[in-house]
Amino acid sequence: MDSDAQVVQRVLEGDRDAFAILVHRYSQAVFGVIGRRVPREAVEPVAQEVLISAFRSLGLYEPALPFQHWLLRIARRRC
């Protein structure tokens, strides 16, 4: 299994489908963070915004730091 940093690198090198691996790994955590901060009906649209934002910002991710922390920071800020 590839590490998060390896998956991010694959995405940055053009394998956009690899982002689905990260979504699969962390969507439950993203939905959990968002679900505690926004009304129930807004959870899914906000989660989509978070994942799109993360995808577009992958070049800013610092591989020395845990990917989950970086992603959940985006989720908290989006809320």
mmCIF file with all atom_site columns, N, CA and C in Angstrom, residues 21-70:
data_model
loop_
_atom_site.group_PDB
_atom_site.id
_atom_site.type_symbol
_atom_site.label_atom_id
_atom_site.label_alt_id
_atom_site.label_comp_id
_atom_site.label_asym_id
_atom_site.label_entity_id
_atom_site.label_seq_id
_atom_site.pdbx_PDB_ins_code
_atom_site.Cartn_x
_atom_site.Cartn_y
_atom_site.Cartn_z
_atom_site.occupancy
_atom_site.B_iso_or_equiv
_atom_site.pdbx_formal_charge
_atom_site.auth_seq_id
_atom_site.auth_comp_id
_atom_site.auth_asym_id
_atom_site.auth_atom_id
_atom_site.pdbx_PDB_model_num
ATOM 1   N N  . ILE A 1 21 ? -7.933  7.200  -3.841 1.00 0.00 ? 21 ILE A N  1
ATOM 2   C CA . ILE A 1 21 ? -7.358  6.450  -2.718 1.00 0.00 ? 21 ILE A CA 1
ATOM 3   C C  . ILE A 1 21 ? -7.424  7.286  -1.448 1.00 0.00 ? 21 ILE A C  1
ATOM 4   N N  . LEU A 1 22 ? -7.057  8.550  -1.563 1.00 0.00 ? 22 LEU A N  1
ATOM 5   C CA . LEU A 1 22 ? -7.084  9.451  -0.405 1.00 0.00 ? 22 LEU A CA 1
ATOM 6   C C  . LEU A 1 22 ? -8.515  9.722  0.048  1.00 0.00 ? 22 LEU A C  1
ATOM 7   N N  . VAL A 1 23 ? -9.405  9.867  -0.912 1.00 0.00 ? 23 VAL A N  1
ATOM 8   C CA . VAL A 1 23 ? -10.813 10.069 -0.570 1.00 0.00 ? 23 VAL A CA 1
ATOM 9   C C  . VAL A 1 23 ? -11.324 8.866  0.213  1.00 0.00 ? 23 VAL A C  1
ATOM 10  N N  . HIS A 1 24 ? -10.989 7.677  -0.253 1.00 0.00 ? 24 HIS A N  1
ATOM 11  C CA . HIS A 1 24 ? -11.419 6.457  0.430  1.00 0.00 ? 24 HIS A CA 1
ATOM 12  C C  . HIS A 1 24 ? -10.841 6.382  1.850  1.00 0.00 ? 24 HIS A C  1
ATOM 13  N N  . ARG A 1 25 ? -9.585  6.745  1.990  1.00 0.00 ? 25 ARG A N  1
ATOM 14  C CA . ARG A 1 25 ? -8.932  6.668  3.304  1.00 0.00 ? 25 ARG A CA 1
ATOM 15  C C  . ARG A 1 25 ? -9.502  7.666  4.311  1.00 0.00 ? 25 ARG A C  1
ATOM 16  N N  . TYR A 1 26 ? -9.871  8.850  3.852  1.00 0.00 ? 26 TYR A N  1
ATOM 17  C CA . TYR A 1 26 ? -10.154 9.935  4.791  1.00 0.00 ? 26 TYR A CA 1
ATOM 18  C C  . TYR A 1 26 ? -11.554 10.535 4.710  1.00 0.00 ? 26 TYR A C  1
ATOM 19  N N  . SER A 1 27 ? -12.411 10.026 3.845  1.00 0.00 ? 27 SER A N  1
ATOM 20  C CA . SER A 1 27 ? -13.742 10.639 3.728  1.00 0.00 ? 27 SER A CA 1
ATOM 21  C C  . SER A 1 27 ? -14.538 10.532 5.026  1.00 0.00 ? 27 SER A C  1
ATOM 22  N N  . GLN A 1 28 ? -14.405 9.423  5.730  1.00 0.00 ? 28 GLN A N  1
ATOM 23  C CA . GLN A 1 28 ? -15.143 9.277  6.995  1.00 0.00 ? 28 GLN A CA 1
ATOM 24  C C  . GLN A 1 28 ? -14.698 10.344 7.994  1.00 0.00 ? 28 GLN A C  1
ATOM 25  N N  . ALA A 1 29 ? -13.410 10.603 8.082  1.00 0.00 ? 29 ALA A N  1
ATOM 26  C CA . ALA A 1 29 ? -12.903 11.629 9.001  1.00 0.00 ? 29 ALA A CA 1
ATOM 27  C C  . ALA A 1 29 ? -13.377 13.018 8.577  1.00 0.00 ? 29 ALA A C  1
ATOM 28  N N  . VAL A 1 30 ? -13.362 13.273 7.271  1.00 0.00 ? 30 VAL A N  1
ATOM 29  C CA . VAL A 1 30 ? -13.815 14.572 6.757  1.00 0.00 ? 30 VAL A CA 1
ATOM 30  C C  . VAL A 1 30 ? -15.291 14.769 7.098  1.00 0.00 ? 30 VAL A C  1
ATOM 31  N N  . PHE A 1 31 ? -16.110 13.757 6.818  1.00 0.00 ? 31 PHE A N  1
ATOM 32  C CA . PHE A 1 31 ? -17.538 13.869 7.121  1.00 0.00 ? 31 PHE A CA 1
ATOM 33  C C  . PHE A 1 31 ? -17.764 14.041 8.620  1.00 0.00 ? 31 PHE A C  1
ATOM 34  N N  . GLY A 1 32 ? -16.957 13.400 9.441  1.00 0.00 ? 32 GLY A N  1
ATOM 35  C CA . GLY A 1 32 ? -17.090 13.536 10.889 1.00 0.00 ? 32 GLY A CA 1
ATOM 36  C C  . GLY A 1 32 ? -16.817 14.948 11.362 1.00 0.00 ? 32 GLY A C  1
ATOM 37  N N  . VAL A 1 33 ? -15.745 15.529 10.878 1.00 0.00 ? 33 VAL A N  1
ATOM 38  C CA . VAL A 1 33 ? -15.395 16.912 11.256 1.00 0.00 ? 33 VAL A CA 1
ATOM 39  C C  . VAL A 1 33 ? -16.481 17.875 10.806 1.00 0.00 ? 33 VAL A C  1
ATOM 40  N N  . ILE A 1 34 ? -16.923 17.708 9.581  1.00 0.00 ? 34 ILE A N  1
ATOM 41  C CA . ILE A 1 34 ? -17.936 18.615 9.034  1.00 0.00 ? 34 ILE A CA 1
ATOM 42  C C  . ILE A 1 34 ? -19.272 18.412 9.737  1.00 0.00 ? 34 ILE A C  1
ATOM 43  N N  . GLY A 1 35 ? -19.616 17.165 9.999  1.00 0.00 ? 35 GLY A N  1
ATOM 44  C CA . GLY A 1 35 ? -20.897 16.857 10.634 1.00 0.00 ? 35 GLY A CA 1
ATOM 45  C C  . GLY A 1 35 ? -21.059 17.464 12.012 1.00 0.00 ? 35 GLY A C  1
ATOM 46  N N  . ARG A 1 36 ? -19.952 17.736 12.672 1.00 0.00 ? 36 ARG A N  1
ATOM 47  C CA . ARG A 1 36 ? -20.012 18.366 13.992 1.00 0.00 ? 36 ARG A CA 1
ATOM 48  C C  . ARG A 1 36 ? -20.093 19.885 13.910 1.00 0.00 ? 36 ARG A C  1
ATOM 49  N N  . ARG A 1 37 ? -19.981 20.425 12.694 1.00 0.00 ? 37 ARG A N  1
ATOM 50  C CA . ARG A 1 37 ? -19.889 21.876 12.578 1.00 0.00 ? 37 ARG A CA 1
ATOM 51  C C  . ARG A 1 37 ? -20.962 22.536 11.716 1.00 0.00 ? 37 ARG A C  1
ATOM 52  N N  . VAL A 1 38 ? -21.617 21.778 10.875 1.00 0.00 ? 38 VAL A N  1
ATOM 53  C CA . VAL A 1 38 ? -22.622 22.374 9.991  1.00 0.00 ? 38 VAL A CA 1
ATOM 54  C C  . VAL A 1 38 ? -23.921 21.585 10.096 1.00 0.00 ? 38 VAL A C  1
ATOM 55  N N  . PRO A 1 39 ? -25.035 22.179 9.676  1.00 0.00 ? 39 PRO A N  1
ATOM 56  C CA . PRO A 1 39 ? -26.306 21.449 9.684  1.00 0.00 ? 39 PRO A CA 1
ATOM 57  C C  . PRO A 1 39 ? -26.222 20.193 8.800  1.00 0.00 ? 39 PRO A C  1
ATOM 58  N N  . ARG A 1 40 ? -26.976 19.203 9.178  1.00 0.00 ? 40 ARG A N  1
ATOM 59  C CA . ARG A 1 40 ? -26.938 17.892 8.497  1.00 0.00 ? 40 ARG A CA 1
ATOM 60  C C  . ARG A 1 40 ? -27.066 18.003 6.981  1.00 0.00 ? 40 ARG A C  1
ATOM 61  N N  . GLU A 1 41 ? -27.965 18.847 6.505  1.00 0.00 ? 41 GLU A N  1
ATOM 62  C CA . GLU A 1 41 ? -28.197 18.958 5.064  1.00 0.00 ? 41 GLU A CA 1
ATOM 63  C C  . GLU A 1 41 ? -27.029 19.604 4.315  1.00 0.00 ? 41 GLU A C  1
ATOM 64  N N  . ALA A 1 42 ? -26.133 20.227 5.042  1.00 0.00 ? 42 ALA A N  1
ATOM 65  C CA . ALA A 1 42 ? -24.984 20.883 4.413  1.00 0.00 ? 42 ALA A CA 1
ATOM 66  C C  . ALA A 1 42 ? -23.720 20.014 4.417  1.00 0.00 ? 42 ALA A C  1
ATOM 67  N N  . VAL A 1 43 ? -23.749 18.898 5.115  1.00 0.00 ? 43 VAL A N  1
ATOM 68  C CA . VAL A 1 43 ? -22.539 18.091 5.278  1.00 0.00 ? 43 VAL A CA 1
ATOM 69  C C  . VAL A 1 43 ? -21.981 17.625 3.933  1.00 0.00 ? 43 VAL A C  1
ATOM 70  N N  . GLU A 1 44 ? -22.798 17.018 3.110  1.00 0.00 ? 44 GLU A N  1
ATOM 71  C CA . GLU A 1 44 ? -22.300 16.477 1.842  1.00 0.00 ? 44 GLU A CA 1
ATOM 72  C C  . GLU A 1 44 ? -21.755 17.559 0.907  1.00 0.00 ? 44 GLU A C  1
ATOM 73  N N  . PRO A 1 45 ? -22.475 18.670 0.697  1.00 0.00 ? 45 PRO A N  1
ATOM 74  C CA . PRO A 1 45 ? -21.918 19.706 -0.181 1.00 0.00 ? 45 PRO A CA 1
ATOM 75  C C  . PRO A 1 45 ? -20.615 20.303 0.358  1.00 0.00 ? 45 PRO A C  1
ATOM 76  N N  . VAL A 1 46 ? -20.532 20.481 1.667  1.00 0.00 ? 46 VAL A N  1
ATOM 77  C CA . VAL A 1 46 ? -19.305 21.022 2.251  1.00 0.00 ? 46 VAL A CA 1
ATOM 78  C C  . VAL A 1 46 ? -18.170 20.013 2.095  1.00 0.00 ? 46 VAL A C  1
ATOM 79  N N  . ALA A 1 47 ? -18.449 18.741 2.288  1.00 0.00 ? 47 ALA A N  1
ATOM 80  C CA . ALA A 1 47 ? -17.424 17.714 2.117  1.00 0.00 ? 47 ALA A CA 1
ATOM 81  C C  . ALA A 1 47 ? -16.900 17.716 0.685  1.00 0.00 ? 47 ALA A C  1
ATOM 82  N N  . GLN A 1 48 ? -17.783 17.861 -0.268 1.00 0.00 ? 48 GLN A N  1
ATOM 83  C CA . GLN A 1 48 ? -17.354 17.933 -1.668 1.00 0.00 ? 48 GLN A CA 1
ATOM 84  C C  . GLN A 1 48 ? -16.449 19.135 -1.895 1.00 0.00 ? 48 GLN A C  1
ATOM 85  N N  . GLU A 1 49 ? -16.811 20.266 -1.336 1.00 0.00 ? 49 GLU A N  1
ATOM 86  C CA . GLU A 1 49 ? -15.978 21.463 -1.463 1.00 0.00 ? 49 GLU A CA 1
ATOM 87  C C  . GLU A 1 49 ? -14.602 21.233 -0.860 1.00 0.00 ? 49 GLU A C  1
ATOM 88  N N  . VAL A 1 50 ? -14.562 20.576 0.286  1.00 0.00 ? 50 VAL A N  1
ATOM 89  C CA . VAL A 1 50 ? -13.296 20.289 0.961  1.00 0.00 ? 50 VAL A CA 1
ATOM 90  C C  . VAL A 1 50 ? -12.414 19.409 0.085  1.00 0.00 ? 50 VAL A C  1
ATOM 91  N N  . LEU A 1 51 ? -12.986 18.357 -0.473 1.00 0.00 ? 51 LEU A N  1
ATOM 92  C CA . LEU A 1 51 ? -12.190 17.440 -1.285 1.00 0.00 ? 51 LEU A CA 1
ATOM 93  C C  . LEU A 1 51 ? -11.715 18.094 -2.576 1.00 0.00 ? 51 LEU A C  1
ATOM 94  N N  . ILE A 1 52 ? -12.549 18.920 -3.174 1.00 0.00 ? 52 ILE A N  1
ATOM 95  C CA . ILE A 1 52 ? -12.131 19.656 -4.372 1.00 0.00 ? 52 ILE A CA 1
ATOM 96  C C  . ILE A 1 52 ? -11.011 20.620 -4.023 1.00 0.00 ? 52 ILE A C  1
ATOM 97  N N  . SER A 1 53 ? -11.167 21.321 -2.922 1.00 0.00 ? 53 SER A N  1
ATOM 98  C CA . SER A 1 53 ? -10.139 22.257 -2.481 1.00 0.00 ? 53 SER A CA 1
ATOM 99  C C  . SER A 1 53 ? -8.825  21.530 -2.207 1.00 0.00 ? 53 SER A C  1
ATOM 100 N N  . ALA A 1 54 ? -8.902  20.385 -1.553 1.00 0.00 ? 54 ALA A N  1
ATOM 101 C CA . ALA A 1 54 ? -7.695  19.606 -1.264 1.00 0.00 ? 54 ALA A CA 1
ATOM 102 C C  . ALA A 1 54 ? -7.028  19.162 -2.566 1.00 0.00 ? 54 ALA A C  1
ATOM 103 N N  . PHE A 1 55 ? -7.814  18.684 -3.505 1.00 0.00 ? 55 PHE A N  1
ATOM 104 C CA . PHE A 1 55 ? -7.260  18.245 -4.788 1.00 0.00 ? 55 PHE A CA 1
ATOM 105 C C  . PHE A 1 55 ? -6.518  19.390 -5.472 1.00 0.00 ? 55 PHE A C  1
ATOM 106 N N  . ARG A 1 56 ? -7.140  20.544 -5.499 1.00 0.00 ? 56 ARG A N  1
ATOM 107 C CA . ARG A 1 56 ? -6.537  21.705 -6.161 1.00 0.00 ? 56 ARG A CA 1
ATOM 108 C C  . ARG A 1 56 ? -5.305  22.222 -5.420 1.00 0.00 ? 56 ARG A C  1
ATOM 109 N N  . SER A 1 57 ? -5.211  21.935 -4.131 1.00 0.00 ? 57 SER A N  1
ATOM 110 C CA . SER A 1 57 ? -4.113  22.447 -3.303 1.00 0.00 ? 57 SER A CA 1
ATOM 111 C C  . SER A 1 57 ? -3.028  21.414 -3.024 1.00 0.00 ? 57 SER A C  1
ATOM 112 N N  . LEU A 1 58 ? -3.082  20.261 -3.644 1.00 0.00 ? 58 LEU A N  1
ATOM 113 C CA . LEU A 1 58 ? -2.121  19.196 -3.329 1.00 0.00 ? 58 LEU A CA 1
ATOM 114 C C  . LEU A 1 58 ? -0.673  19.646 -3.464 1.00 0.00 ? 58 LEU A C  1
ATOM 115 N N  . GLY A 1 59 ? -0.404  20.570 -4.355 1.00 0.00 ? 59 GLY A N  1
ATOM 116 C CA . GLY A 1 59 ? 0.958   21.074 -4.521 1.00 0.00 ? 59 GLY A CA 1
ATOM 117 C C  . GLY A 1 59 ? 1.471   21.797 -3.285 1.00 0.00 ? 59 GLY A C  1
ATOM 118 N N  . LEU A 1 60 ? 0.578   22.205 -2.407 1.00 0.00 ? 60 LEU A N  1
ATOM 119 C CA . LEU A 1 60 ? 0.957   22.908 -1.182 1.00 0.00 ? 60 LEU A CA 1
ATOM 120 C C  . LEU A 1 60 ? 1.170   21.965 0.001  1.00 0.00 ? 60 LEU A C  1
ATOM 121 N N  . TYR A 1 61 ? 0.765   20.711 -0.174 1.00 0.00 ? 61 TYR A N  1
ATOM 122 C CA . TYR A 1 61 ? 0.904   19.736 0.912  1.00 0.00 ? 61 TYR A CA 1
ATOM 123 C C  . TYR A 1 61 ? 2.375   19.447 1.172  1.00 0.00 ? 61 TYR A C  1
ATOM 124 N N  . GLU A 1 62 ? 2.747   19.454 2.442  1.00 0.00 ? 62 GLU A N  1
ATOM 125 C CA . GLU A 1 62 ? 4.123   19.157 2.873  1.00 0.00 ? 62 GLU A CA 1
ATOM 126 C C  . GLU A 1 62 ? 4.189   17.690 3.290  1.00 0.00 ? 62 GLU A C  1
ATOM 127 N N  . PRO A 1 63 ? 4.843   16.841 2.472  1.00 0.00 ? 63 PRO A N  1
ATOM 128 C CA . PRO A 1 63 ? 4.844   15.396 2.745  1.00 0.00 ? 63 PRO A CA 1
ATOM 129 C C  . PRO A 1 63 ? 5.417   14.986 4.101  1.00 0.00 ? 63 PRO A C  1
ATOM 130 N N  . ALA A 1 64 ? 6.171   15.843 4.755  1.00 0.00 ? 64 ALA A N  1
ATOM 131 C CA . ALA A 1 64 ? 6.722   15.502 6.069  1.00 0.00 ? 64 ALA A CA 1
ATOM 132 C C  . ALA A 1 64 ? 5.641   15.522 7.155  1.00 0.00 ? 64 ALA A C  1
ATOM 133 N N  . LEU A 1 65 ? 4.507   16.136 6.867  1.00 0.00 ? 65 LEU A N  1
ATOM 134 C CA . LEU A 1 65 ? 3.406   16.241 7.830  1.00 0.00 ? 65 LEU A CA 1
ATOM 135 C C  . LEU A 1 65 ? 2.324   15.219 7.493  1.00 0.00 ? 65 LEU A C  1
ATOM 136 N N  . PRO A 1 66 ? 1.551   14.790 8.486  1.00 0.00 ? 66 PRO A N  1
ATOM 137 C CA . PRO A 1 66 ? 0.478   13.820 8.213  1.00 0.00 ? 66 PRO A CA 1
ATOM 138 C C  . PRO A 1 66 ? -0.573  14.407 7.268  1.00 0.00 ? 66 PRO A C  1
ATOM 139 N N  . PHE A 1 67 ? -0.903  13.673 6.227  1.00 0.00 ? 67 PHE A N  1
ATOM 140 C CA . PHE A 1 67 ? -1.887  14.134 5.251  1.00 0.00 ? 67 PHE A CA 1
ATOM 141 C C  . PHE A 1 67 ? -3.244  14.370 5.904  1.00 0.00 ? 67 PHE A C  1
ATOM 142 N N  . GLN A 1 68 ? -3.632  13.470 6.804  1.00 0.00 ? 68 GLN A N  1
ATOM 143 C CA . GLN A 1 68 ? -4.938  13.606 7.440  1.00 0.00 ? 68 GLN A CA 1
ATOM 144 C C  . GLN A 1 68 ? -5.057  14.936 8.179  1.00 0.00 ? 68 GLN A C  1
ATOM 145 N N  . HIS A 1 69 ? -4.026  15.354 8.872  1.00 0.00 ? 69 HIS A N  1
ATOM 146 C CA . HIS A 1 69 ? -4.076  16.631 9.592  1.00 0.00 ? 69 HIS A CA 1
ATOM 147 C C  . HIS A 1 69 ? -4.262  17.786 8.611  1.00 0.00 ? 69 HIS A C  1
ATOM 148 N N  . TRP A 1 70 ? -3.527  17.733 7.503  1.00 0.00 ? 70 TRP A N  1
ATOM 149 C CA . TRP A 1 70 ? -3.626  18.778 6.479  1.00 0.00 ? 70 TRP A CA 1
ATOM 150 C C  . TRP A 1 70 ? -5.048  18.832 5.925  1.00 0.00 ? 70 TRP A C  1
#
